[in-house]
Coordinates of C-alpha atoms in Angstrom, one line a residue:
X1148 CA -38.2 35.5 -45.2
X1149 CA -34.4 36.2 -46.3
X1150 CA -32.7 39.7 -47.3
X1151 CA -34.0 40.0 -51.2
X1152 CA -37.8 40.5 -49.1
X1153 CA -36.2 43.6 -47.2
X1154 CA -35.4 45.5 -50.0
X1155 CA -39.1 45.9 -51.5
X1156 CA -41.4 47.2 -49.7
X1157 CA -42.6 46.2 -46.2
X1158 CA -46.8 46.0 -45.7
X1159 CA -47.4 43.8 -43.3
X1160 CA -51.0 43.2 -44.4
X1161 CA -49.4 42.2 -48.0
X1162 CA -46.3 40.4 -45.4
X1163 CA -49.1 38.4 -43.4
X1164 CA -51.6 37.5 -46.4
X1165 CA -49.6 36.7 -49.5
X1166 CA -49.2 33.2 -49.1
X1167 CA -44.9 33.4 -50.7
X1168 CA -44.1 35.6 -47.7
X1169 CA -45.1 35.1 -43.8
X1170 CA -48.3 33.2 -44.4
X1171 CA -46.3 29.5 -44.0
X1172 CA -45.7 30.2 -41.1
X1173 CA -48.1 31.7 -39.6
X1174 CA -50.4 28.8 -37.2
X1175 CA -53.6 30.5 -37.0
X1176 CA -53.9 32.0 -40.3
X1177 CA -57.2 32.0 -40.4
X1178 CA -57.9 34.1 -37.2
X1179 CA -55.2 36.5 -38.2
X1180 CA -56.6 37.3 -41.7
X1181 CA -59.8 38.0 -40.5
X1182 CA -58.4 39.9 -37.6
X1183 CA -55.9 42.1 -40.1
X1184 CA -59.0 41.8 -43.0
X1185 CA -61.5 43.8 -40.6
X1186 CA -58.8 46.3 -40.3
X1187 CA -57.8 47.2 -43.4
X1188 CA -62.0 47.2 -44.2
X1189 CA -62.1 49.4 -41.6
X1190 CA -59.0 52.0 -42.8
X1191 CA -60.6 52.2 -46.4
X1192 CA -63.7 53.1 -45.4
X1193 CA -62.3 55.2 -43.0
X1194 CA -60.5 57.4 -45.6
X1195 CA -62.6 56.8 -49.1
X1196 CA -60.3 60.0 -50.5
X1197 CA -57.4 57.9 -49.5
X1198 CA -56.7 56.4 -52.9
X1199 CA -53.4 54.6 -51.4
X1200 CA -55.0 52.6 -49.0
X1201 CA -58.4 52.1 -51.6
X1202 CA -55.4 50.6 -53.6
X1203 CA -54.1 48.3 -51.0
X1204 CA -58.0 47.1 -49.7
X1205 CA -58.1 46.2 -53.2
X1206 CA -54.6 44.3 -53.6
X1207 CA -55.6 42.2 -50.3
X1208 CA -58.4 41.0 -51.4
X1209 CA -57.1 39.8 -54.6
X1210 CA -54.6 38.1 -52.9
X1211 CA -55.1 33.6 -53.2
X1212 CA -57.4 32.5 -50.8
X1213 CA -58.6 35.5 -49.5
X1214 CA -62.5 35.0 -49.4
X1215 CA -63.8 39.0 -49.6
X1216 CA -64.9 39.0 -45.9
X1217 CA -69.1 39.2 -45.2
X1218 CA -68.6 42.3 -42.3
X1219 CA -71.7 43.9 -40.7
X1220 CA -71.6 48.4 -41.4
X1221 CA -70.7 48.4 -37.1
X1222 CA -68.5 45.4 -37.4
X1223 CA -64.8 47.7 -35.9
X1224 CA -61.7 45.9 -35.5
X1225 CA -60.2 44.3 -31.7
X1226 CA -57.4 47.2 -30.6
X1227 CA -54.3 43.5 -30.2
X1228 CA -54.7 41.1 -32.7
X1229 CA -52.0 38.1 -31.4
X1230 CA -50.2 35.8 -34.2
X1231 CA -48.7 32.7 -33.8
X1232 CA -45.6 31.6 -36.0
X1233 CA -43.8 28.6 -36.8
X1234 CA -40.8 27.2 -38.8
X1235 CA -39.5 24.0 -37.9
X1236 CA -38.8 23.6 -34.0
X1237 CA -39.4 27.9 -33.2
X1238 CA -42.5 28.7 -32.2
X1239 CA -43.2 32.4 -31.1
X1240 CA -46.4 33.9 -30.1
X1241 CA -47.1 37.8 -30.8
X1242 CA -49.1 40.0 -29.6
X1243 CA -49.6 43.6 -32.4
X1244 CA -51.3 46.6 -31.8
X1245 CA -51.9 49.4 -34.1
X1246 CA -51.4 53.1 -31.9
X1247 CA -53.4 55.7 -34.3
X1248 CA -53.5 60.0 -33.1
X1249 CA -56.6 59.8 -32.7
X1250 CA -56.8 63.8 -31.6
X1251 CA -54.0 65.3 -33.5
X1252 CA -52.4 68.1 -33.6
X1253 CA -50.8 68.6 -36.7
X1254 CA -52.5 67.4 -39.5
X1255 CA -49.4 65.2 -40.6
X1256 CA -49.4 63.1 -37.3
X1257 CA -53.0 62.5 -38.8
X1258 CA -52.4 59.0 -40.9
X1259 CA -49.7 58.4 -39.0
X1260 CA -50.0 54.5 -37.8
X1261 CA -47.1 52.3 -35.6
X1262 CA -47.7 49.1 -34.7
X1263 CA -46.2 47.1 -32.5
X1264 CA -45.5 43.4 -31.9
X1265 CA -44.5 41.9 -28.6
X1266 CA -43.7 39.1 -27.9
X1267 CA -47.2 36.8 -25.5
X1268 CA -45.3 35.0 -23.2
X1269 CA -41.9 33.9 -21.5
X1270 CA -41.3 31.4 -24.1
X1271 CA -41.1 33.7 -27.2
X1272 CA -39.4 36.4 -25.3
X1273 CA -36.8 34.0 -24.7
X1274 CA -36.9 33.1 -28.8
X1275 CA -36.7 36.6 -29.5
X1276 CA -33.7 37.5 -27.4
X1277 CA -31.8 33.7 -28.7
X1278 CA -32.8 34.9 -32.2
X1279 CA -31.7 39.1 -31.9
X1280 CA -28.6 37.7 -30.7
X1281 CA -27.7 35.4 -33.3
X1282 CA -26.8 38.4 -35.0
X1283 CA -24.8 40.7 -33.2

């Protein structure tokens, strides 16, 4: 996305769903978008007083080609989300996971989310290793 993108705040939901960011490179974008929207809705419903989270949820729904999702009250996001990227000849598959602390001993940890992406296969791991070595 270029160095200019790195100067703005990072939010993986916006990065995946905004048409001028990662969306053009996501092979399975409709599935990834549905999974991300399910997670965003679940988090927004769980914290109705979190104004930043509510604002982000409303902002995501205003992005182009994002239809208001239809969920039942019992819908919950899955623990993992696979995403496949393609740009030119480079193809990378990642498995994303979000870690939250269910019973924090410190109130500041309650809102902590760790988002991780791991290679989904050996070819993706090799591609990521090759890309990382280019910057060294």
